[in-house]
PDB file of C-alpha atoms in Angstrom:
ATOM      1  CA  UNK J  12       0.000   0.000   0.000  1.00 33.00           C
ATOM      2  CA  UNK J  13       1.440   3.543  -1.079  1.00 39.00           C
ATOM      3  CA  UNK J  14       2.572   5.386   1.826  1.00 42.00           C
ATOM      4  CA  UNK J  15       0.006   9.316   1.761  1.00 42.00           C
ATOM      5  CA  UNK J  16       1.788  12.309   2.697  1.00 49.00           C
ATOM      6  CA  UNK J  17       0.105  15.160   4.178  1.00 56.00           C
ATOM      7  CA  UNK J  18      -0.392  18.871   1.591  1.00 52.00           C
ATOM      8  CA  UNK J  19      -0.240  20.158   5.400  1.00 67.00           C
ATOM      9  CA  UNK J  20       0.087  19.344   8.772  1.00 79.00           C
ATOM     10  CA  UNK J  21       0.145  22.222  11.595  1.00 88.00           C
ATOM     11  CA  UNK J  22       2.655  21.575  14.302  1.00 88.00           C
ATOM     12  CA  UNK J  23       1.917  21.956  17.742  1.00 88.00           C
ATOM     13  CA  UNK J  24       4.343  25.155  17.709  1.00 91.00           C
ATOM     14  CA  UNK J  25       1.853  25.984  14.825  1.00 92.00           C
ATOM     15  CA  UNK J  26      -1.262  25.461  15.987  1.00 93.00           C
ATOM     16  CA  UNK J  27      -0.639  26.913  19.883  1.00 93.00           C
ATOM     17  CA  UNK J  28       0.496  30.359  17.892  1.00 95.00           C
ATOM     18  CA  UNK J  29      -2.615  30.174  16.456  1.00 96.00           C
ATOM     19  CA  UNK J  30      -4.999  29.694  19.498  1.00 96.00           C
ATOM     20  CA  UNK J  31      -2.754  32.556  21.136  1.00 95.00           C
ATOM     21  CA  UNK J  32      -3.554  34.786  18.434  1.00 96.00           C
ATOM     22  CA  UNK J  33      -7.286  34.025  18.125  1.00 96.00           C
ATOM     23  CA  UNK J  34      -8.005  33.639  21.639  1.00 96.00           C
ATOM     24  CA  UNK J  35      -6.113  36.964  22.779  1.00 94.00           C
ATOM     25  CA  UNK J  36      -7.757  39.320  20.473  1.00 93.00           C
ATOM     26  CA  UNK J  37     -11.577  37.447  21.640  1.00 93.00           C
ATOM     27  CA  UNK J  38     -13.786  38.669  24.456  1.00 92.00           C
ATOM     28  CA  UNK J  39     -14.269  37.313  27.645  1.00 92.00           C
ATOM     29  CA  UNK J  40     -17.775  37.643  28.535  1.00 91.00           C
ATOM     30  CA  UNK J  41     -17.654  34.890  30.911  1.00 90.00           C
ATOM     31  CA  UNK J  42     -14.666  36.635  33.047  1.00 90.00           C
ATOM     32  CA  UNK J  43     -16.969  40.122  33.405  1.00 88.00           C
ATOM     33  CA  UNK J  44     -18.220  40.531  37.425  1.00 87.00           C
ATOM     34  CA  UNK J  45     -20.939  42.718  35.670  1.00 89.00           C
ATOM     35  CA  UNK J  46     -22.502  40.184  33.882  1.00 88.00           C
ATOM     36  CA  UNK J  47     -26.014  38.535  35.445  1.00 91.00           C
ATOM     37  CA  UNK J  48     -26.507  35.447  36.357  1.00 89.00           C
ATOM     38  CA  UNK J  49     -29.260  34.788  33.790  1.00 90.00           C
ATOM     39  CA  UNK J  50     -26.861  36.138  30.869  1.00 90.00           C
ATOM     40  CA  UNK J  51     -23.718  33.804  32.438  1.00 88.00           C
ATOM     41  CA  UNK J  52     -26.522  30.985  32.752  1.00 88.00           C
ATOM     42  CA  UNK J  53     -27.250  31.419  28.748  1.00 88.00           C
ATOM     43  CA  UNK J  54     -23.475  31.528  28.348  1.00 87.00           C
ATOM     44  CA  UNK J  55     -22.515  28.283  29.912  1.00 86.00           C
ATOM     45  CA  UNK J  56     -25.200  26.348  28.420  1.00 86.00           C
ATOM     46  CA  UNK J  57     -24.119  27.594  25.137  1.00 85.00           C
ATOM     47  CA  UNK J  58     -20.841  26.260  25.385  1.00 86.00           C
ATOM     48  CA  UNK J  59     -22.144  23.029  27.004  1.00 82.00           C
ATOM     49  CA  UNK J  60     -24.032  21.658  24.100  1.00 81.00           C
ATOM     50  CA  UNK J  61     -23.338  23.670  20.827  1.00 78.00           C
ATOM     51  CA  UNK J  62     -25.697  22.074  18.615  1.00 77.00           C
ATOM     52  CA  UNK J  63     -24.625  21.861  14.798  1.00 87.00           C
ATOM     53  CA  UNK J  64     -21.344  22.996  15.183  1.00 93.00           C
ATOM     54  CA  UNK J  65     -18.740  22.045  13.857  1.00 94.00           C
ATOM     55  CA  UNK J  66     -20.595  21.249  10.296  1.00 91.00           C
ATOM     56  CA  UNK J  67     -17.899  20.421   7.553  1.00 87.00           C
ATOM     57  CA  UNK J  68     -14.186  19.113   7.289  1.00 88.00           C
ATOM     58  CA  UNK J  69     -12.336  19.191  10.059  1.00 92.00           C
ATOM     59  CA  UNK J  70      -9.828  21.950   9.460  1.00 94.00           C
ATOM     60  CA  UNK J  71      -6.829  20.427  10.605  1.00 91.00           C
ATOM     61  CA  UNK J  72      -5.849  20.656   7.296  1.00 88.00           C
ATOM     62  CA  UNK J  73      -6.534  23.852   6.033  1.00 91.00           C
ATOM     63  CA  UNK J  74      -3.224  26.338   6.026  1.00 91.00           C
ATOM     64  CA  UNK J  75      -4.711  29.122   5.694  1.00 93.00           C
ATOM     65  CA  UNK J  76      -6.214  28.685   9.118  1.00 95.00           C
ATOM     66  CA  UNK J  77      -3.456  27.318  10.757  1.00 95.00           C
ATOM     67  CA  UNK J  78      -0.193  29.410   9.063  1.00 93.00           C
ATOM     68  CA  UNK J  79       3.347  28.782  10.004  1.00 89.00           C
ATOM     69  CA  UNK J  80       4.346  32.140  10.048  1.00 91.00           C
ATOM     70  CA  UNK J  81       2.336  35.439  11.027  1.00 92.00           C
ATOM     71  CA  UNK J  82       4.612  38.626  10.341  1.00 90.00           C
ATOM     72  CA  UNK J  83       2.375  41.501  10.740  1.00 94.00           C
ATOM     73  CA  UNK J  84      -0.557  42.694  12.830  1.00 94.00           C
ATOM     74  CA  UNK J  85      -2.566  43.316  10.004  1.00 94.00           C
ATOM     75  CA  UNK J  86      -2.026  39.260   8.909  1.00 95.00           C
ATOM     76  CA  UNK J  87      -3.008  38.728  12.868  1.00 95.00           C
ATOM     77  CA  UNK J  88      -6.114  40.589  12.380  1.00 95.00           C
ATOM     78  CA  UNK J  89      -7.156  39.089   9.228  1.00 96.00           C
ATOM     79  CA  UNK J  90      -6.431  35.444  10.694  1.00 96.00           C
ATOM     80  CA  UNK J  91      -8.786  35.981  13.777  1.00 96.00           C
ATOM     81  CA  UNK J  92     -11.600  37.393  11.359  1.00 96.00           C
ATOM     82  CA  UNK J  93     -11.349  34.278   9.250  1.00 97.00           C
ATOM     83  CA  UNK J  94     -11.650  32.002  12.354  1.00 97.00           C
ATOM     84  CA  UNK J  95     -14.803  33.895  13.661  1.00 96.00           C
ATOM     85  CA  UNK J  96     -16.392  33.874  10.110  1.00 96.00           C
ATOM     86  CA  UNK J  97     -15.595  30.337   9.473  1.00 96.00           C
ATOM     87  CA  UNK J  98     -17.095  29.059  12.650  1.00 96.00           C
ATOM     88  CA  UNK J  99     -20.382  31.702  12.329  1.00 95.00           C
ATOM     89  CA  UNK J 100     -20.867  29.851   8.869  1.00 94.00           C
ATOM     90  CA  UNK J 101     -20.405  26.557  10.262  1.00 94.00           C
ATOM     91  CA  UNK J 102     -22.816  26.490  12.734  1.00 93.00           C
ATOM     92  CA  UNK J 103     -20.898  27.546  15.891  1.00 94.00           C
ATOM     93  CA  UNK J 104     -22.543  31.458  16.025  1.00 93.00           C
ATOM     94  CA  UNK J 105     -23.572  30.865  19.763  1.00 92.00           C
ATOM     95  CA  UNK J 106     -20.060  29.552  20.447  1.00 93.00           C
ATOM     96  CA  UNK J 107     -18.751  33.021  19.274  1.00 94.00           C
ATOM     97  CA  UNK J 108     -21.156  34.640  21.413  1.00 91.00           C
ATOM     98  CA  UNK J 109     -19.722  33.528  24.321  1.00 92.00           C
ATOM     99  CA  UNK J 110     -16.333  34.890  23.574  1.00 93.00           C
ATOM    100  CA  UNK J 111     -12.775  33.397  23.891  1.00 94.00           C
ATOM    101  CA  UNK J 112     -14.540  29.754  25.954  1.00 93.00           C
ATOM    102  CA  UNK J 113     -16.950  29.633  23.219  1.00 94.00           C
ATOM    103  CA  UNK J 114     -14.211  30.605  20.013  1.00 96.00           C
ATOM    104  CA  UNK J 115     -11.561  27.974  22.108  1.00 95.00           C
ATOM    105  CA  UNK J 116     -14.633  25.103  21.942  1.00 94.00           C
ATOM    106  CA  UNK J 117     -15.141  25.774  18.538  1.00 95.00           C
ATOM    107  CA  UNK J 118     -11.588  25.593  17.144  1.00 96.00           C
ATOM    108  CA  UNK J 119     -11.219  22.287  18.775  1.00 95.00           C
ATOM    109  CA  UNK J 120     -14.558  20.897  17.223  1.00 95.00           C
ATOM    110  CA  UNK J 121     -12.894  22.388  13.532  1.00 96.00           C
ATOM    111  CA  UNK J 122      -9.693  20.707  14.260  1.00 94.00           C
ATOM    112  CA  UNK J 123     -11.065  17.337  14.044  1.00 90.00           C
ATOM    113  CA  UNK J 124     -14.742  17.324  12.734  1.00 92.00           C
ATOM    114  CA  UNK J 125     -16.414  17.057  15.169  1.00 95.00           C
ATOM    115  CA  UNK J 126     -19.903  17.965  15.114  1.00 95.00           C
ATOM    116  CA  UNK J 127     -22.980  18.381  17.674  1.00 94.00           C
ATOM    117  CA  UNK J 128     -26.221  16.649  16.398  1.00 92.00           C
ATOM    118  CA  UNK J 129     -29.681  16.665  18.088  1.00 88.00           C
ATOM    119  CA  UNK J 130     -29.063  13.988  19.730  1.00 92.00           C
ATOM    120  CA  UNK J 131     -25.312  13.057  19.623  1.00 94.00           C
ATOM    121  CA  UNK J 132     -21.430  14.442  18.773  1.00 95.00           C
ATOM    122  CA  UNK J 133     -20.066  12.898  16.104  1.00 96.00           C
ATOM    123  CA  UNK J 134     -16.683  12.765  14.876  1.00 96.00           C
ATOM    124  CA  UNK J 135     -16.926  12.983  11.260  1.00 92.00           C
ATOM    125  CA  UNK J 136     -12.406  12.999  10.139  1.00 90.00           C
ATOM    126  CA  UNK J 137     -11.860  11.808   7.054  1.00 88.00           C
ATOM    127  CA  UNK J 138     -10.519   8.239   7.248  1.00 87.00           C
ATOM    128  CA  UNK J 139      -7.668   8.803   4.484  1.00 83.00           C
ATOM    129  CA  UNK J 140      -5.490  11.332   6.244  1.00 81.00           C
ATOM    130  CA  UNK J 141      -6.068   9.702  10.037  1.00 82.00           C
ATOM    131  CA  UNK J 142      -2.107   8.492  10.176  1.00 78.00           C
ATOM    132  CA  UNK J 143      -0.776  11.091  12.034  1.00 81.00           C
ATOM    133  CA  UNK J 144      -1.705  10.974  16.381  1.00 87.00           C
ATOM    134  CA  UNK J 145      -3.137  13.823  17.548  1.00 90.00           C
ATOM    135  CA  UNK J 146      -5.380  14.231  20.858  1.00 92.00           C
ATOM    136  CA  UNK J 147      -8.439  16.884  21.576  1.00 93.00           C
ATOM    137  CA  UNK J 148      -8.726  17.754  25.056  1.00 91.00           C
ATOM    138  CA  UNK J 149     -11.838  19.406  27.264  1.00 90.00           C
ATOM    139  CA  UNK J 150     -14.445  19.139  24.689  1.00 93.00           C
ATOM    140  CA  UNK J 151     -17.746  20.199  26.739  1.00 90.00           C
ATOM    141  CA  UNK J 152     -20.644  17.766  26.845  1.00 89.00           C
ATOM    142  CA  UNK J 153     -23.290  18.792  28.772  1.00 83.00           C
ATOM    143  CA  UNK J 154     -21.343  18.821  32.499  1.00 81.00           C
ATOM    144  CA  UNK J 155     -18.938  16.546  31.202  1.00 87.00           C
ATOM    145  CA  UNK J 156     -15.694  17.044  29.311  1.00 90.00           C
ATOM    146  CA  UNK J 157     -14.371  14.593  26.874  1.00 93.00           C
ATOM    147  CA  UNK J 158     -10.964  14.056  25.454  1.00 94.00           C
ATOM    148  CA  UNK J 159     -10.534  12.167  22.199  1.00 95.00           C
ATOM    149  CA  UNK J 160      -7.328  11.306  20.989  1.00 93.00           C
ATOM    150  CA  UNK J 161      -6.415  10.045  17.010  1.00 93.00           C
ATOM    151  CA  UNK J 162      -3.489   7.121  17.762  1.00 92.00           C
ATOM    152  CA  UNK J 163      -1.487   4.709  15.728  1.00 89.00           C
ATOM    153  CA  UNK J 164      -0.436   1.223  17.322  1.00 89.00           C
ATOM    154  CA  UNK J 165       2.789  -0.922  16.682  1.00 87.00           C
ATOM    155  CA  UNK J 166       1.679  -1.466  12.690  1.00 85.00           C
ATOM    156  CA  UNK J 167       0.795   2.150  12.179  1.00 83.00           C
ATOM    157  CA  UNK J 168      -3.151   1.524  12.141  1.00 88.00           C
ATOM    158  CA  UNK J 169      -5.110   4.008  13.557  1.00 91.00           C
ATOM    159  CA  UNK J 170      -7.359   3.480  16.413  1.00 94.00           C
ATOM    160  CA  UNK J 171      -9.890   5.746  18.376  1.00 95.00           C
ATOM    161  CA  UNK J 172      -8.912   6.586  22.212  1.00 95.00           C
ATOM    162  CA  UNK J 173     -12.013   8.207  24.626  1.00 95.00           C
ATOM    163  CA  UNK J 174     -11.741   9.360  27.855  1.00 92.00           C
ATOM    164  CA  UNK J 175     -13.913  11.973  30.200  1.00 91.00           C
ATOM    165  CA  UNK J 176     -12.354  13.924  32.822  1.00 86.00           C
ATOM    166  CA  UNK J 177     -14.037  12.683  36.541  1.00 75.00           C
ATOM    167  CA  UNK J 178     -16.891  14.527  37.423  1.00 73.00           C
ATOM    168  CA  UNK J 179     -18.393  14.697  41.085  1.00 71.00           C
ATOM    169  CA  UNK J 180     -21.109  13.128  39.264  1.00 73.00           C
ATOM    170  CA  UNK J 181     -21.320   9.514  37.566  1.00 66.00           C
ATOM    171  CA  UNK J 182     -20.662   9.833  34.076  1.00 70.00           C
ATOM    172  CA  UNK J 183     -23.550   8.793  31.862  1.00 86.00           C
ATOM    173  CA  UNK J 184     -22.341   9.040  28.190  1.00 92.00           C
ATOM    174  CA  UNK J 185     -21.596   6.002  25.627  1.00 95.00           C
ATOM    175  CA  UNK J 186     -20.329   5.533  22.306  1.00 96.00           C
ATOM    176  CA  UNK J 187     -20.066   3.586  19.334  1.00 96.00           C
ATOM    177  CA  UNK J 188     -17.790   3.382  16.422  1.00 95.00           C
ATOM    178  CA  UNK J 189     -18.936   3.742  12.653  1.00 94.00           C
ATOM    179  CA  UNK J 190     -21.722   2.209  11.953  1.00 92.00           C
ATOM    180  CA  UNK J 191     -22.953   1.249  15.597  1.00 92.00           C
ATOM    181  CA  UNK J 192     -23.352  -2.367  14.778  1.00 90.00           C
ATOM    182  CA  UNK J 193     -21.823  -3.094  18.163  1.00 91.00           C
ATOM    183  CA  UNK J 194     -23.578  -2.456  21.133  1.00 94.00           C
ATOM    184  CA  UNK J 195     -22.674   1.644  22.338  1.00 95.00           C
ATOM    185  CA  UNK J 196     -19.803   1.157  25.454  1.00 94.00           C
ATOM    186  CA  UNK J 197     -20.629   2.878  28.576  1.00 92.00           C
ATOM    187  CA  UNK J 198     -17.982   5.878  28.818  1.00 91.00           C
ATOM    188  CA  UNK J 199     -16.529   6.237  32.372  1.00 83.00           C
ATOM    189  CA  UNK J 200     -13.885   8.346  33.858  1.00 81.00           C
ATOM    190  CA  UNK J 201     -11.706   5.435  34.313  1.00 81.00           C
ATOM    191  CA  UNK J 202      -7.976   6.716  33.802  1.00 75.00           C
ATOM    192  CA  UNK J 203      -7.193   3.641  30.961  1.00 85.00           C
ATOM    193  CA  UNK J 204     -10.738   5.403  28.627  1.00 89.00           C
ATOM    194  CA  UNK J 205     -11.946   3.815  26.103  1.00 94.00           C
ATOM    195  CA  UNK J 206     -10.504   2.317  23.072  1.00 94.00           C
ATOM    196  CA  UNK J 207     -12.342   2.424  19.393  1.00 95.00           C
ATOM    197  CA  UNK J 208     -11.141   0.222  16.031  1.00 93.00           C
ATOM    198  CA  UNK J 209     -11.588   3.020  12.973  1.00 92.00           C
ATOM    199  CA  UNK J 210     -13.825   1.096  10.814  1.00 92.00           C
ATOM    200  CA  UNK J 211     -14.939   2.872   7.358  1.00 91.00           C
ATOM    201  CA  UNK J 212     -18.575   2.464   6.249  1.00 91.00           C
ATOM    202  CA  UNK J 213     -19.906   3.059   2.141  1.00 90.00           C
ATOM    203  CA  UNK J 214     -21.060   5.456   1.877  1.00 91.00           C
ATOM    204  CA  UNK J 215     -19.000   7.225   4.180  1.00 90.00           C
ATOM    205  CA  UNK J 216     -20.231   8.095   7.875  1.00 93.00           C
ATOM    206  CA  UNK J 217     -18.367   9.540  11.016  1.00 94.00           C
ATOM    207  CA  UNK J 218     -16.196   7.231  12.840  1.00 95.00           C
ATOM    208  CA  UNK J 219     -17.505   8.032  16.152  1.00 96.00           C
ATOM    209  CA  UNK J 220     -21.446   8.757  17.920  1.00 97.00           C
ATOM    210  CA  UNK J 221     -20.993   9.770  21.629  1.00 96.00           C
ATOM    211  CA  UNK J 222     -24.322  10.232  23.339  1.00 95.00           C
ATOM    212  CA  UNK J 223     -26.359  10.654  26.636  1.00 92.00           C
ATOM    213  CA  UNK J 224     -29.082   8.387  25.523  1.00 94.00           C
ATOM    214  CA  UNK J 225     -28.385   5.089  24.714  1.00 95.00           C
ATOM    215  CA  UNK J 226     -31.475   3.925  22.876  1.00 95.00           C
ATOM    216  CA  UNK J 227     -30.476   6.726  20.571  1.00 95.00           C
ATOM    217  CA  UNK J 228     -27.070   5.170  19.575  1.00 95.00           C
ATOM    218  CA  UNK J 229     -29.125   1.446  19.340  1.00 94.00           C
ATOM    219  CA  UNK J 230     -31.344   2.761  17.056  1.00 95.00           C
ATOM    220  CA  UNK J 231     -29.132   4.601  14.908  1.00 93.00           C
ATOM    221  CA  UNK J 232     -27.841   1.498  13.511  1.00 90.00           C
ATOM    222  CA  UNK J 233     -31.182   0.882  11.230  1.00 92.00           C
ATOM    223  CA  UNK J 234     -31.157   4.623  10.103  1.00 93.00           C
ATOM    224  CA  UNK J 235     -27.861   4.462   8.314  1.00 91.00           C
ATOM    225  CA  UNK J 236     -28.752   2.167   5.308  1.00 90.00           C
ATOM    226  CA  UNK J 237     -24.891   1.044   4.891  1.00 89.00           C
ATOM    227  CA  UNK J 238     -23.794  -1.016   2.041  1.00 89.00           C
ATOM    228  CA  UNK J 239     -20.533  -2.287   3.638  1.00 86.00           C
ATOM    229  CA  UNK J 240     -18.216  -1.686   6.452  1.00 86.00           C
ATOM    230  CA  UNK J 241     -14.353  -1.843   6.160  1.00 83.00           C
ATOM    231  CA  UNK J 242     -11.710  -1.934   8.349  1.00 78.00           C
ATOM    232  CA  UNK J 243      -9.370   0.833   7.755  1.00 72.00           C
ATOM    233  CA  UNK J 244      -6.864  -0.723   6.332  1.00 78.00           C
ATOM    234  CA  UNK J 245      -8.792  -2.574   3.975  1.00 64.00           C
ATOM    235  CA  UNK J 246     -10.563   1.011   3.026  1.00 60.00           C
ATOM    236  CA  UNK J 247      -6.757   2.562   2.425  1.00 68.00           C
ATOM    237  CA  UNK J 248      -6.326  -0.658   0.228  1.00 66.00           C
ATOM    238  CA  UNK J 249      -9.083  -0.434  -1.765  1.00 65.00           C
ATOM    239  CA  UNK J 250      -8.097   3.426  -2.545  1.00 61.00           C
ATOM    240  CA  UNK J 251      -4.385   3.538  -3.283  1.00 62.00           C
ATOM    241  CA  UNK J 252      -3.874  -0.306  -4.973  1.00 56.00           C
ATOM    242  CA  UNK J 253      -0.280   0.374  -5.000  1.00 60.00           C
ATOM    243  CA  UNK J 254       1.576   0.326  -8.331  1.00 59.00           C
ATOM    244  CA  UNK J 255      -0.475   0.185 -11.615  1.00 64.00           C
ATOM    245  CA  UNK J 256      -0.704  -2.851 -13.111  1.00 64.00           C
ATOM    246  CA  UNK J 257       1.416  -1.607 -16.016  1.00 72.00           C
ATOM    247  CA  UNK J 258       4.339  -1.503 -13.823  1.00 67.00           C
ATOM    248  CA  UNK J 259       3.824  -5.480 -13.105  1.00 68.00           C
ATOM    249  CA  UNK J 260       3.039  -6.420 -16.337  1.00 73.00           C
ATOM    250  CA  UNK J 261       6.396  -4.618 -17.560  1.00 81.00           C
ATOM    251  CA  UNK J 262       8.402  -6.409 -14.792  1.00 83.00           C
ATOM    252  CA  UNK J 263       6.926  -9.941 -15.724  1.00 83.00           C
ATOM    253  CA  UNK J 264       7.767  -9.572 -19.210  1.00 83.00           C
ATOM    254  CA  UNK J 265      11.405  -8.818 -18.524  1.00 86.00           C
ATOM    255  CA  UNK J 266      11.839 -11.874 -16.241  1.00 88.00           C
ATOM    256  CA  UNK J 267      10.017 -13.414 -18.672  1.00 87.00           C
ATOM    257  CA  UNK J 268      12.458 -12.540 -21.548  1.00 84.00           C
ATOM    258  CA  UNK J 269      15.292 -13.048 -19.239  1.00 80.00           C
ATOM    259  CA  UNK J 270      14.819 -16.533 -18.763  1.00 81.00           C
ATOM    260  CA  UNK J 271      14.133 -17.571 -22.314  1.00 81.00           C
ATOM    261  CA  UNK J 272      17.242 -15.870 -23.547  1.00 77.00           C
ATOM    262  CA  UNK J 273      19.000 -18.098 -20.426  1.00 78.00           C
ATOM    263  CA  UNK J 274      17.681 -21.129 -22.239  1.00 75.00           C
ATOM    264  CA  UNK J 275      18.341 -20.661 -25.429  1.00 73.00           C
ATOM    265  CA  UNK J 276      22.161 -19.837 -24.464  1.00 74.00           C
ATOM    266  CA  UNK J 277      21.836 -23.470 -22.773  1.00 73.00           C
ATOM    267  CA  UNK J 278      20.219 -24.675 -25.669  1.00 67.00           C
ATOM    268  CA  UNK J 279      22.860 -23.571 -27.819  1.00 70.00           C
ATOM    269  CA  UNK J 280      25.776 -24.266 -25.995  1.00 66.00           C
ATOM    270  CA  UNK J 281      24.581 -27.811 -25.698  1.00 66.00           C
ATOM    271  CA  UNK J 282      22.321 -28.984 -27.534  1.00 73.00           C
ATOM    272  CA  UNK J 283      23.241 -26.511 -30.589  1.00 64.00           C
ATOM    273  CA  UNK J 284      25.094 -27.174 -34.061  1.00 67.00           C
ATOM    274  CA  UNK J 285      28.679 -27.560 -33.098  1.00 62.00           C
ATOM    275  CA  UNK J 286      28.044 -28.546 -29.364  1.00 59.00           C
ATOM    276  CA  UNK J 287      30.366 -30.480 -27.847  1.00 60.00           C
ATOM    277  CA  UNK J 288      29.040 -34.139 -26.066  1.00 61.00           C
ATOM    278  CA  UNK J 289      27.726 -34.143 -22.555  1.00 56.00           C
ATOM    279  CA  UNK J 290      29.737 -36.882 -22.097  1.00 55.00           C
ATOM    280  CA  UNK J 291      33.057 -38.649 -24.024  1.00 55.00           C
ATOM    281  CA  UNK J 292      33.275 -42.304 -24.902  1.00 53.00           C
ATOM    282  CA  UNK J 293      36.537 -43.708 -23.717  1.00 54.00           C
ATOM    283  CA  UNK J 294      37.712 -46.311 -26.471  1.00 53.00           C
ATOM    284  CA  UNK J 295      39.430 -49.179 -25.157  1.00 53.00           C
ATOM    285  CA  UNK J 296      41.974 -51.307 -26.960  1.00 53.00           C
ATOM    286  CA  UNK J 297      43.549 -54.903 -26.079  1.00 52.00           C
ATOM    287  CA  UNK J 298      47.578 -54.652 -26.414  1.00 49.00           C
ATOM    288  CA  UNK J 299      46.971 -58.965 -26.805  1.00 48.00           C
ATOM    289  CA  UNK J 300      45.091 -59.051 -30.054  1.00 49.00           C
ATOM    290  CA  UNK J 301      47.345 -57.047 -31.883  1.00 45.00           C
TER     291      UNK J 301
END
């Protein structure tokens, strides 16, 4: 299988320059003494459950979001309105509201693709590029706060990692991988988490559901209509083949040729007019009959 290579991959040196940037030039409603406690109520509960947002790609991939070098104020000040525009048009307008909690949320959501539902967060990455590890911390769910982490084991095949910071409360969530055609796990604040194969449905659907109600997650299963489900590396198989088959039919024929021009050198050095005998006769003579 072809090795991918990413167009563009923010570092972390990248990507914390960019949250500084965006996040110091933001409002902090949430951090005013003046504010009432209805309006930090509405706040709160904003960024709790931000429904619809993210909606797209994740945007881990886009440069022009995450650049590698800022050299001006005026490139700073374009960069935070293209964050705030792209999240207002993606469904995260009440995460803006809320200022620099809310605009944090919603960068993280963007980062990977993960979206709020009516009824679930889904992670919605695009299997293909998923071989790099990455991990998304303090994503809000309700009163929880759930960290999801991309990972690659010994062979370099990615798998799905879940865990949910302890609450005073118990923790109530579960989740099921693509597809949900094993029963949703129960997430818990155990310190190991939760671990998740990436399997790849067709037609394509997030690799992740997490949700507060389970009957949700069982029924999702039938709503899906899914005409196959892959593991991922049978998906990445299936997409890049390897070398055309060209390429193997070219190599064939030149073993091919190879080994009848061998043979007809054997042929000819043995077999062949002028070929000298495998083997010589040794004629014997008796010195008595002479």
């Amino acid at each position: 299988m072809r090795k991918i290579t990413d167009s563009h991959t923010p570092s972390s040196d990248t990507v914390n320059t960019t949250l500084y940037y965006v996040l110091s030039t933001s409002t902090a409603p949430l951090l005013d003494k003046r504010i009432t406690a209805e309006e930090r109520e509405r706040l709160e509960s904003s960024l709790n459950y931000a429904d619809h947002c993210f909606s797209g790609h994740a945007t881990m991939h886009a440069e022009n979001l995450w650049p590698a070098r800022v050299s001006s104020v005026g490139q700073i000040l374009q960069l935070v309105t293209l964050w705030n525009l792209t999240l207002q048009k993606r469904g995260c307008k009440a995460l803006v509201a809320a200022g620099v909690h809310g605009v944090m949320q919603g960068m993280v959501l963007s980062f990977g693709g993960l979206q709020f539902t009516e009824n679930h967060l889904q992670f919605q990455a695009d299997p293909d590029v998923l071989h790099n590890s990455y991990s998304l911390r303090g994503i809000h769910y309700n009163k929880d706060q759930i960290n999801l982490a991309v990972l690659l084991d010994g062979e370099g095949k990615p798998f799905l990692h879940v865990s949910v910071k302890p609450q005073e409360k118990p923790v109530k969530l579960y989740a099921c991988e693509a597809g949900c055609m094993n029963e949703p796990v129960e997430l818990t604040s155990e310190v190991k988490g939760h671990t998740f194969p990436v399997m790849v449905t067709q037609p394509i659907t997030p690799l992740l559901y997490i949700s507060t109600d389970l009957t949700h997650l069982q029924d999702l299963r039938h709503t899906l209509h899914l005409k196959a489900i892959l593991a991922h590396e049978d998906h990445m198989a299936k997409q890049y083949p390897g070398l055309p088959f060209l390429f193997w039919f070219s190599v064939a024929s030149l073993i091919t040729l190879f080994h009848l021009f061998l043979f007809k050198l054997i042929y000819n050095e043995y077999c062949g007019p002028g070929a000298k005998p495998l083997f010589r006769s040794k004629v014997m003579t008796n010195s008595g009959d002479e």
